[in-house]
Amino acid sequence: DILHQCFRSPVEPQRDGDAFLSTADRFTASNSFISWKHWRKLDLRLHSFSYRNGRKIQASEKLVAPYFLRASSLWQKIEQWCDDENRSRSLGSEIKSTLLPGRSLDEDLQEGHIDIDDSIHASALKATYAFYAGQCDLSHRSNPFTGLFGGFQAYHIISSSRWSEPSFARNYIIIARGEMNLTVMELNTGQVYYIPQGGRTRRLLATPVSGEICQRRVVNGGIQEEIITTSIDSKDSILRWFEEHANRLYQGYYSVSNIISNVPGTPNGGRTLLSILRYPALSDTANCSRAVTRGVEVVASALFVPEMEMFVYSIRLRLLAPDDEGYLSAEARGFESCQLLSRHWSISKISPNSNVIEVEEVRGEGVIGLYPLLYEGRYINYEDGGETETDHGSGYFSYQSCTQANQPGSLEGSLQFVPGSVAEPSGDVFNARVAPFPLNFSQFLY
């Protein structure tokens, strides 16, 4: 029945600037013959110049209709996310304006004299690029962090990953580029790989593979093992990779915010450079934690960054305002404002040589050299032990730091606040809880 769904795809040649396919052209045919007719039109349009070893290849040997339906679904989710300002803010329209019209890739493969042995994963590749074919160059624009796959910031490192125009090299196609990584699809197998840059030559699988996967996690102070048996192969790896990202966007697992906020020593001067932030957001309840103590909300999550061989964890703080869940009035919490003094982390990781959990305790003053003073809905940044004002902002105060990604684990702890301010305390120091959140190696890398 799924093949009754198809696309209105004219046989006429594609005009310059037209997308090869549009998600708006998907429809459900009234019967099998009409469905076959439209799929045949798409078949001929996609493969009208396809030859191998001097022999013309029948289009029916290549096109895999369900792949095009899956590609349409994932792009619909991305389009809807871009159009929804409640989720994507103004960034959605910026990203959508960078998307290039889809194309068939048939001419690209022929011009590069590239022969893909397996027509199944060739069709998965073509289906993905049929609707949009990468993002245009943004070097002339004011915000360089509009990559479709988002980014992160840790200390002075800022990285954003963009979807690439088709770029073929030897036996692979580059599908995404970041400041410190490439994502490629191997043409002979269809498998998607993540390649960290900076002198490292390792290739990491960017999607799950077939066989048994043993996951070990630290849960409530104990080790939890889960064996997952999969029967997937690499033929549709690029589709699964895109589908996972589209689902994360659609379900709100990523947030959109200023990617360069609160970098020590480099006040942003009021600039806001919106980006998709890949640290898990509150909607991703398995990977993001939230705790509220005396009106201070702490949201925390972590991201595995292969090129740094680190878990980058993000801590977001704010003093809740009247419309926020868990709000307490100034009278109920006992202060109008509070200022961060210090931190205490408990980092639990599984020993590489046994099933013993090793716990590292970390204590320090402030966070990355900052001592934010929180008011309802806003904050002021201080340095030098909380005495020198640097800049200010609204909403969450956020910062990122790192811990070594040698083993999976979890992180929890507390932040010490003084009511009032360091200069004018109005009460006793209290601990704001940081609820546990996982430090895991993701099966999908972006």
CSV table of C-alpha atoms in Angstrom, one decimal:
chain,number,residue,atom,x,y,z
A,1,ASP,CA,0.0,0.0,0.0
A,2,ILE,CA,2.9,2.4,0.7
A,3,LEU,CA,3.7,2.4,-3.0
A,4,HIS,CA,0.3,4.0,-3.7
A,5,GLN,CA,2.0,7.1,-2.3
A,6,CYS,CA,4.1,8.8,-5.0
A,7,PHE,CA,5.2,12.1,-6.5
A,8,ARG,CA,3.8,14.3,-9.3
A,9,SER,CA,7.0,14.3,-11.3
A,10,PRO,CA,6.9,15.6,-14.8
A,11,VAL,CA,9.0,14.1,-17.6
A,12,GLU,CA,10.0,17.6,-18.9
A,13,PRO,CA,13.6,18.6,-18.3
A,14,GLN,CA,14.3,20.4,-15.1
A,15,ARG,CA,14.8,24.2,-15.4
A,16,ASP,CA,17.7,26.0,-13.7
A,17,GLY,CA,16.8,26.8,-10.1
A,18,ASP,CA,14.0,24.2,-9.9
A,19,ALA,CA,14.2,21.5,-7.2
A,20,PHE,CA,14.3,18.0,-8.6
A,21,LEU,CA,11.5,17.1,-6.1
A,22,SER,CA,9.3,18.9,-3.6
A,23,THR,CA,7.7,17.6,-0.5
A,24,ALA,CA,4.5,19.4,-1.6
A,25,ASP,CA,4.2,17.1,-4.6
A,26,ARG,CA,3.8,13.9,-2.6
A,27,PHE,CA,0.3,12.4,-2.9
A,28,THR,CA,-1.6,9.1,-2.5
A,29,ALA,CA,-2.7,7.6,-5.8
A,30,SER,CA,-6.3,6.2,-6.1
A,31,ASN,CA,-5.1,2.8,-7.5
A,32,SER,CA,-2.0,0.8,-8.3
A,33,PHE,CA,-1.8,1.8,-12.0
A,34,ILE,CA,-1.7,5.5,-11.3
A,35,SER,CA,0.9,4.9,-8.6
A,36,TRP,CA,3.0,2.9,-11.1
A,37,LYS,CA,2.6,5.6,-13.7
A,38,HIS,CA,4.0,8.4,-11.5
A,39,TRP,CA,6.8,6.2,-10.2
A,40,ARG,CA,7.7,5.4,-13.8
A,41,LYS,CA,7.8,9.1,-14.7
A,42,LEU,CA,10.2,9.7,-11.8
A,43,ASP,CA,12.2,6.6,-12.8
A,44,LEU,CA,12.7,8.0,-16.3
A,45,ARG,CA,13.5,11.5,-15.1
A,46,LEU,CA,16.1,10.2,-12.6
A,47,HIS,CA,17.9,7.8,-14.9
A,48,SER,CA,17.3,8.9,-18.4
A,49,PHE,CA,21.1,9.1,-19.1
A,50,SER,CA,22.2,6.1,-17.0
A,51,TYR,CA,24.8,3.8,-18.6
A,52,ARG,CA,27.2,1.3,-17.3
A,53,ASN,CA,30.0,-0.3,-19.4
A,54,GLY,CA,28.3,0.9,-22.5
A,55,ARG,CA,25.0,-0.7,-21.6
A,56,LYS,CA,21.9,1.3,-20.8
A,57,ILE,CA,20.6,0.5,-17.3
A,58,GLN,CA,16.8,0.1,-16.9
A,59,ALA,CA,15.5,2.7,-14.5
A,60,SER,CA,13.6,0.0,-12.6
A,61,GLU,CA,16.9,-1.5,-11.5
A,62,LYS,CA,17.8,1.6,-9.6
A,63,LEU,CA,14.9,3.5,-8.1
A,64,VAL,CA,13.7,2.4,-4.7
A,65,ALA,CA,10.4,4.1,-4.1
A,66,PRO,CA,10.2,3.8,-0.3
A,67,TYR,CA,13.5,5.7,0.0
A,68,PHE,CA,12.0,8.7,-1.8
A,69,LEU,CA,9.0,8.6,0.6
A,70,ARG,CA,11.3,8.4,3.6
A,71,ALA,CA,13.4,11.3,2.3
A,72,SER,CA,10.2,13.3,1.7
A,73,SER,CA,9.1,12.7,5.3
A,74,LEU,CA,12.4,13.7,6.8
A,75,TRP,CA,12.5,16.9,4.8
A,76,GLN,CA,8.9,17.7,5.7
A,77,LYS,CA,9.9,17.6,9.4
A,78,ILE,CA,12.9,19.9,8.7
A,79,GLU,CA,10.7,22.3,6.8
A,80,GLN,CA,8.0,22.4,9.5
A,81,TRP,CA,10.7,23.0,12.1
A,82,CYS,CA,12.1,25.9,10.1
A,83,ASP,CA,8.7,27.4,9.6
A,84,ASP,CA,7.8,27.2,13.4
A,85,GLU,CA,9.3,30.3,15.0
A,86,ASN,CA,8.3,29.0,18.5
A,87,ARG,CA,10.9,26.2,18.0
A,88,SER,CA,13.5,27.6,15.5
A,89,ARG,CA,13.1,31.3,16.3
A,90,SER,CA,14.5,33.4,13.4
A,91,LEU,CA,17.2,30.8,12.7
A,92,GLY,CA,14.7,28.6,10.9
A,93,SER,CA,14.1,31.0,8.1
A,94,GLU,CA,17.8,31.7,7.9
A,95,ILE,CA,18.6,27.9,7.5
A,96,LYS,CA,15.8,27.5,5.0
A,97,SER,CA,17.1,30.3,2.9
A,98,THR,CA,20.5,28.5,2.6
A,99,LEU,CA,19.1,25.2,1.3
A,100,LEU,CA,19.9,24.6,-2.3
A,101,PRO,CA,17.3,23.1,-4.8
A,102,GLY,CA,17.4,19.3,-5.0
A,103,ARG,CA,19.0,17.5,-7.9
A,104,SER,CA,19.3,14.0,-9.2
A,105,LEU,CA,23.1,13.5,-8.8
A,106,ASP,CA,23.1,11.4,-11.9
A,107,GLU,CA,25.1,13.9,-13.9
A,108,ASP,CA,27.5,14.4,-10.9
A,109,LEU,CA,28.2,10.7,-10.8
A,110,GLN,CA,28.8,10.5,-14.6
A,111,GLU,CA,31.0,13.5,-14.7
A,112,GLY,CA,33.2,12.1,-12.0
A,113,HIS,CA,33.2,8.7,-13.7
A,114,ILE,CA,31.9,7.2,-10.5
A,115,ASP,CA,30.3,3.8,-10.7
A,116,ILE,CA,28.3,2.7,-7.6
A,117,ASP,CA,28.0,-1.1,-7.6
A,118,ASP,CA,24.9,-1.3,-5.4
A,119,SER,CA,21.9,0.5,-6.8
A,120,ILE,CA,20.1,0.3,-3.5
A,121,HIS,CA,22.3,2.7,-1.5
A,122,ALA,CA,22.8,4.8,-4.7
A,123,SER,CA,19.0,5.3,-4.6
A,124,ALA,CA,19.2,6.2,-0.9
A,125,LEU,CA,21.8,8.8,-1.7
A,126,LYS,CA,19.8,10.2,-4.6
A,127,ALA,CA,16.6,10.3,-2.6
A,128,THR,CA,18.2,12.4,0.1
A,129,TYR,CA,19.5,14.9,-2.4
A,130,ALA,CA,16.4,15.0,-4.6
A,131,PHE,CA,14.6,17.5,-2.4
A,132,TYR,CA,17.5,19.7,-1.3
A,133,ALA,CA,21.2,19.5,-2.3
A,134,GLY,CA,23.2,21.1,0.5
A,135,GLN,CA,23.6,24.6,1.9
A,136,CYS,CA,25.0,27.6,0.1
A,137,ASP,CA,28.2,29.4,1.2
A,138,LEU,CA,27.5,31.9,4.0
A,139,SER,CA,30.9,33.6,4.1
A,140,HIS,CA,29.2,36.8,3.1
A,141,ARG,CA,26.6,36.7,5.9
A,142,SER,CA,26.8,38.0,9.4
A,143,ASN,CA,26.0,34.7,11.1
A,144,PRO,CA,28.3,31.8,10.1
A,145,PHE,CA,26.7,29.4,12.5
A,146,THR,CA,23.5,28.5,10.5
A,147,GLY,CA,24.6,24.9,9.8
A,148,LEU,CA,21.7,22.4,9.5
A,149,PHE,CA,23.4,20.0,11.9
A,150,GLY,CA,24.1,22.6,14.6
A,151,GLY,CA,27.1,23.1,16.7
A,152,PHE,CA,28.6,23.6,20.2
A,153,GLN,CA,30.9,26.0,22.1
A,154,ALA,CA,33.4,25.0,24.8
A,155,TYR,CA,35.9,27.6,26.1
A,156,HIS,CA,37.2,29.3,22.9
A,157,ILE,CA,36.3,26.4,20.6
A,158,ILE,CA,33.2,27.0,18.5
A,159,SER,CA,32.1,24.5,15.9
A,160,SER,CA,29.1,24.4,13.5
A,161,SER,CA,28.4,21.7,11.0
A,162,ARG,CA,26.8,22.5,7.6
A,163,TRP,CA,25.2,20.2,5.0
A,164,SER,CA,27.5,20.2,2.0
A,165,GLU,CA,26.8,20.5,-1.7
A,166,PRO,CA,27.6,17.1,-3.3
A,167,SER,CA,31.4,16.8,-3.3
A,168,PHE,CA,32.8,13.5,-4.6
A,169,ALA,CA,36.3,12.3,-3.8
A,170,ARG,CA,37.7,8.9,-4.7
A,171,ASN,CA,35.2,6.4,-3.2
A,172,TYR,CA,33.1,8.7,-1.0
A,173,ILE,CA,30.9,11.8,-1.0
A,174,ILE,CA,31.3,14.6,1.6
A,175,ILE,CA,27.8,15.2,3.1
A,176,ALA,CA,28.6,17.6,6.0
A,177,ARG,CA,31.5,19.8,7.0
A,178,GLY,CA,32.4,21.3,10.4
A,179,GLU,CA,35.3,23.4,11.6
A,180,MET,CA,36.9,20.2,13.0
A,181,ASN,CA,35.2,17.3,11.2
A,182,LEU,CA,33.9,15.8,8.0
A,183,THR,CA,30.9,13.5,7.5
A,184,VAL,CA,31.1,11.3,4.4
A,185,MET,CA,29.3,8.4,2.8
A,186,GLU,CA,31.4,5.6,1.4
A,187,LEU,CA,30.1,4.9,-2.2
A,188,ASN,CA,31.0,1.2,-2.2
A,189,THR,CA,29.1,0.4,0.9
A,190,GLY,CA,26.6,3.2,1.6
A,191,GLN,CA,27.9,3.6,5.2
A,192,VAL,CA,28.2,7.0,6.7
A,193,TYR,CA,31.4,7.9,8.6
A,194,TYR,CA,32.5,10.7,10.9
A,195,ILE,CA,36.1,11.9,10.4
A,196,PRO,CA,37.6,14.1,13.1
A,197,GLN,CA,40.2,16.5,11.8
A,198,GLY,CA,43.2,18.0,13.5
A,199,GLY,CA,45.7,15.4,12.6
A,200,ARG,CA,43.5,12.4,13.5
A,201,THR,CA,42.9,9.8,10.7
A,202,ARG,CA,40.3,7.8,12.6
A,203,ARG,CA,37.0,7.1,10.9
A,204,LEU,CA,34.0,6.6,13.2
A,205,LEU,CA,30.7,5.1,12.2
A,206,ALA,CA,28.1,7.8,12.2
A,207,THR,CA,25.2,5.4,12.3
A,208,PRO,CA,24.4,2.1,14.1
A,209,VAL,CA,25.6,-1.1,12.4
A,210,SER,CA,24.3,-4.6,12.3
A,211,GLY,CA,25.0,-7.2,15.0
A,212,GLU,CA,24.9,-7.0,18.8
A,213,ILE,CA,25.6,-3.7,20.6
A,214,CYS,CA,26.4,-3.7,24.3
A,215,GLN,CA,25.6,-0.5,26.0
A,216,ARG,CA,27.0,0.2,29.5
A,217,ARG,CA,25.6,3.1,31.5
A,218,VAL,CA,25.9,4.5,35.0
A,219,VAL,CA,22.3,4.6,36.3
A,220,ASN,CA,21.5,5.6,40.0
A,221,GLY,CA,25.0,4.8,41.1
A,222,GLY,CA,25.1,1.3,39.4
A,223,ILE,CA,26.1,-0.1,36.1
A,224,GLN,CA,23.3,-1.0,33.7
A,225,GLU,CA,24.1,-3.2,30.7
A,226,GLU,CA,21.8,-3.5,27.7
A,227,ILE,CA,22.3,-5.8,24.7
A,228,ILE,CA,20.7,-4.5,21.6
A,229,THR,CA,20.4,-6.8,18.6
A,230,THR,CA,20.1,-5.1,15.2
A,231,SER,CA,19.6,-6.4,11.7
A,232,ILE,CA,20.3,-3.2,9.8
A,233,ASP,CA,22.9,-2.9,7.1
A,234,SER,CA,24.6,0.1,5.5
A,235,LYS,CA,22.4,0.4,2.4
A,236,ASP,CA,20.2,3.2,3.8
A,237,SER,CA,22.7,4.6,6.2
A,238,ILE,CA,22.5,8.1,4.9
A,239,LEU,CA,18.7,8.1,5.2
A,240,ARG,CA,18.8,6.8,8.8
A,241,TRP,CA,21.4,9.5,9.6
A,242,PHE,CA,19.2,12.3,8.2
A,243,GLU,CA,16.1,10.8,9.7
A,244,GLU,CA,17.5,10.8,13.2
A,245,HIS,CA,18.5,14.4,12.9
A,246,ALA,CA,15.1,15.4,11.5
A,247,ASN,CA,13.4,13.6,14.4
A,248,ARG,CA,15.6,15.3,17.0
A,249,LEU,CA,14.7,18.7,15.6
A,250,TYR,CA,11.0,17.9,15.3
A,251,GLN,CA,10.8,16.5,18.8
A,252,GLY,CA,12.6,19.5,20.3
A,253,TYR,CA,15.7,17.5,21.5
A,254,TYR,CA,17.8,20.5,20.4
A,255,SER,CA,17.4,24.1,21.4
A,256,VAL,CA,18.2,27.3,19.4
A,257,SER,CA,20.2,30.0,21.2
A,258,ASN,CA,23.3,32.2,21.1
A,259,ILE,CA,26.3,29.9,20.4
A,260,ILE,CA,28.9,32.4,21.6
A,261,SER,CA,27.4,33.4,25.0
A,262,ASN,CA,29.6,33.7,28.1
A,263,VAL,CA,33.1,33.0,26.6
A,264,PRO,CA,35.6,34.1,29.3
A,265,GLY,CA,37.5,37.2,28.4
A,266,THR,CA,35.5,37.8,25.2
A,267,PRO,CA,32.3,39.7,26.0
A,268,ASN,CA,30.0,39.4,23.0
A,269,GLY,CA,29.0,43.0,23.1
A,270,GLY,CA,25.3,42.2,22.8
A,271,ARG,CA,25.7,40.2,19.6
A,272,THR,CA,23.4,37.2,19.2
A,273,LEU,CA,24.5,34.5,16.8
A,274,LEU,CA,21.7,31.9,16.8
A,275,SER,CA,22.6,28.3,16.2
A,276,ILE,CA,21.1,24.9,16.7
A,277,LEU,CA,22.8,23.7,19.9
A,278,ARG,CA,23.5,20.0,20.0
A,279,TYR,CA,23.5,19.7,23.8
A,280,PRO,CA,20.3,17.7,24.6
A,281,ALA,CA,17.5,20.0,25.6
A,282,LEU,CA,14.8,19.4,28.2
A,283,SER,CA,12.5,17.5,25.8
A,284,ASP,CA,15.2,14.8,25.6
A,285,THR,CA,14.4,13.5,29.1
A,286,ALA,CA,16.8,10.6,28.8
A,287,ASN,CA,19.8,12.8,28.3
A,288,CYS,CA,19.0,16.2,30.0
A,289,SER,CA,18.3,16.9,33.6
A,290,ARG,CA,16.5,19.7,35.5
A,291,ALA,CA,16.5,20.7,39.1
A,292,VAL,CA,15.1,23.7,40.9
A,293,THR,CA,16.4,24.9,44.3
A,294,ARG,CA,14.9,28.0,46.0
A,295,GLY,CA,13.9,29.3,42.6
A,296,VAL,CA,17.2,28.6,40.9
A,297,GLU,CA,16.8,26.3,37.9
A,298,VAL,CA,19.7,24.2,36.7
A,299,VAL,CA,19.4,22.4,33.3
A,300,ALA,CA,22.3,20.1,32.4
A,301,SER,CA,23.3,17.8,29.5
A,302,ALA,CA,26.4,16.6,27.7
A,303,LEU,CA,27.6,15.9,24.1
A,304,PHE,CA,30.3,13.5,22.9
A,305,VAL,CA,32.8,15.4,20.7
A,306,PRO,CA,35.1,12.9,18.9
A,307,GLU,CA,37.5,15.5,17.6
A,308,MET,CA,38.2,16.7,21.1
A,309,GLU,CA,38.0,13.2,22.6
A,310,MET,CA,35.8,14.9,25.3
A,311,PHE,CA,32.4,15.0,26.7
A,312,VAL,CA,31.3,18.7,26.4
A,313,TYR,CA,28.7,19.4,29.1
A,314,SER,CA,26.4,22.4,29.2
A,315,ILE,CA,25.1,24.0,32.3
A,316,ARG,CA,22.2,26.5,32.0
A,317,LEU,CA,21.2,28.6,35.1
A,318,ARG,CA,18.4,31.1,35.7
A,319,LEU,CA,16.3,32.5,38.6
A,320,LEU,CA,12.8,31.6,37.6
A,321,ALA,CA,10.3,34.3,36.7
A,322,PRO,CA,6.6,34.3,37.6
A,323,ASP,CA,5.4,32.4,34.5
A,324,ASP,CA,8.0,29.6,34.9
A,325,GLU,CA,7.4,26.2,36.3
A,326,GLY,CA,8.6,26.0,39.9
A,327,TYR,CA,8.6,29.7,40.5
A,328,LEU,CA,8.9,31.1,44.0
A,329,SER,CA,8.3,34.7,45.0
A,330,ALA,CA,11.2,36.7,46.5
A,331,GLU,CA,9.5,36.4,49.9
A,332,ALA,CA,9.2,32.6,49.6
A,333,ARG,CA,12.8,32.0,48.4
A,334,GLY,CA,14.2,34.6,50.8
A,335,PHE,CA,16.1,36.9,48.3
A,336,GLU,CA,15.7,39.2,45.3
A,337,SER,CA,18.9,38.0,43.7
A,338,CYS,CA,21.7,35.4,44.3
A,339,GLN,CA,25.3,35.1,43.0
A,340,LEU,CA,27.2,31.9,42.2
A,341,LEU,CA,30.3,31.3,44.3
A,342,SER,CA,31.6,27.8,43.6
A,343,ARG,CA,30.9,24.4,42.1
A,344,HIS,CA,31.1,20.8,43.2
A,345,TRP,CA,30.9,17.9,40.6
A,346,SER,CA,30.8,14.1,41.1
A,347,ILE,CA,31.8,12.5,37.9
A,348,SER,CA,31.1,8.7,37.8
A,349,LYS,CA,32.6,6.6,35.1
A,350,ILE,CA,33.0,2.8,34.5
A,351,SER,CA,36.5,1.6,35.0
A,352,PRO,CA,38.0,0.4,31.7
A,353,ASN,CA,39.4,-2.8,33.3
A,354,SER,CA,36.4,-3.8,35.4
A,355,ASN,CA,32.8,-3.1,36.3
A,356,VAL,CA,33.8,-0.9,39.2
A,357,ILE,CA,32.5,2.7,39.1
A,358,GLU,CA,35.2,5.3,39.7
A,359,VAL,CA,34.0,8.6,41.1
A,360,GLU,CA,36.0,11.8,40.6
A,361,GLU,CA,35.2,14.8,42.9
A,362,VAL,CA,35.8,18.2,41.4
A,363,ARG,CA,35.6,21.5,43.4
A,364,GLY,CA,36.3,25.0,42.2
A,365,GLU,CA,35.6,28.7,42.5
A,366,GLY,CA,32.9,30.1,40.1
A,367,VAL,CA,32.4,28.5,36.7
A,368,ILE,CA,35.0,29.0,33.9
A,369,GLY,CA,36.2,32.1,35.7
A,370,LEU,CA,32.7,33.7,36.0
A,371,TYR,CA,30.4,34.4,38.9
A,372,PRO,CA,27.0,35.2,37.5
A,373,LEU,CA,24.5,37.3,39.6
A,374,LEU,CA,21.0,36.0,38.9
A,375,TYR,CA,17.8,38.1,38.9
A,376,GLU,CA,14.4,37.0,37.7
A,377,GLY,CA,14.7,36.5,34.0
A,378,ARG,CA,18.2,38.1,33.6
A,379,TYR,CA,21.8,37.9,34.9
A,380,ILE,CA,25.0,40.0,35.2
A,381,ASN,CA,28.4,38.4,34.7
A,382,TYR,CA,31.2,39.0,37.1
A,383,GLU,CA,34.9,38.0,37.1
A,384,ASP,CA,37.7,38.4,39.8
A,385,GLY,CA,35.9,36.5,42.5
A,386,GLY,CA,32.6,38.1,41.8
A,387,GLU,CA,33.7,41.7,42.1
A,388,THR,CA,34.2,42.9,38.5
A,389,GLU,CA,31.2,43.3,36.2
A,390,THR,CA,31.8,42.2,32.6
A,391,ASP,CA,28.5,41.9,30.7
A,392,HIS,CA,24.9,40.9,31.1
A,393,GLY,CA,22.1,38.9,29.5
A,394,SER,CA,18.5,37.7,29.6
A,395,GLY,CA,17.1,34.2,30.1
A,396,TYR,CA,19.6,31.5,30.9
A,397,PHE,CA,23.2,32.0,31.9
A,398,SER,CA,24.9,29.1,30.1
A,399,TYR,CA,28.4,27.8,30.0
A,400,GLN,CA,30.2,24.7,28.7
A,401,SER,CA,33.1,22.7,30.0
A,402,CYS,CA,34.7,19.3,29.3
A,403,THR,CA,35.6,16.0,30.8
A,404,GLN,CA,37.6,13.2,29.2
A,405,ALA,CA,35.6,10.8,27.1
A,406,ASN,CA,37.5,7.7,28.1
A,407,GLN,CA,34.5,5.8,29.4
A,408,PRO,CA,30.7,6.4,29.7
A,409,GLY,CA,29.3,7.6,33.0
A,410,SER,CA,27.3,10.4,34.6
A,411,LEU,CA,27.8,13.8,36.2
A,412,GLU,CA,25.9,15.4,39.0
A,413,GLY,CA,26.7,17.9,41.8
A,414,SER,CA,25.8,21.3,43.2
A,415,LEU,CA,26.4,25.0,42.7
A,416,GLN,CA,27.0,27.2,45.7
A,417,PHE,CA,25.0,30.5,45.8
A,418,VAL,CA,25.0,33.5,48.2
A,419,PRO,CA,21.7,35.4,48.5
A,420,GLY,CA,22.0,39.0,47.4
A,421,SER,CA,25.5,39.3,46.0
A,422,VAL,CA,29.2,38.7,46.9
A,423,ALA,CA,29.5,42.4,47.7
A,424,GLU,CA,26.3,42.6,49.7
A,425,PRO,CA,25.2,39.1,51.0
A,426,SER,CA,21.7,38.9,52.5
A,427,GLY,CA,21.7,35.4,53.8
A,428,ASP,CA,23.6,32.1,54.2
A,429,VAL,CA,25.2,30.2,51.3
A,430,PHE,CA,23.0,27.5,49.8
A,431,ASN,CA,23.5,24.6,47.4
A,432,ALA,CA,21.6,24.5,44.1
A,433,ARG,CA,21.3,20.9,43.0
A,434,VAL,CA,22.6,19.7,39.6
A,435,ALA,CA,20.6,16.5,38.9
A,436,PRO,CA,22.5,13.6,37.3
A,437,PHE,CA,22.8,13.5,33.5
A,438,PRO,CA,24.6,10.9,31.3
A,439,LEU,CA,28.0,11.0,29.6
A,440,ASN,CA,27.3,8.6,26.8
A,441,PHE,CA,28.8,7.8,23.4
A,442,SER,CA,26.0,8.5,20.8
A,443,GLN,CA,25.3,6.0,18.1
A,444,PHE,CA,24.7,8.9,15.7
A,445,LEU,CA,27.4,11.4,15.1
A,446,TYR,CA,26.9,14.9,13.6
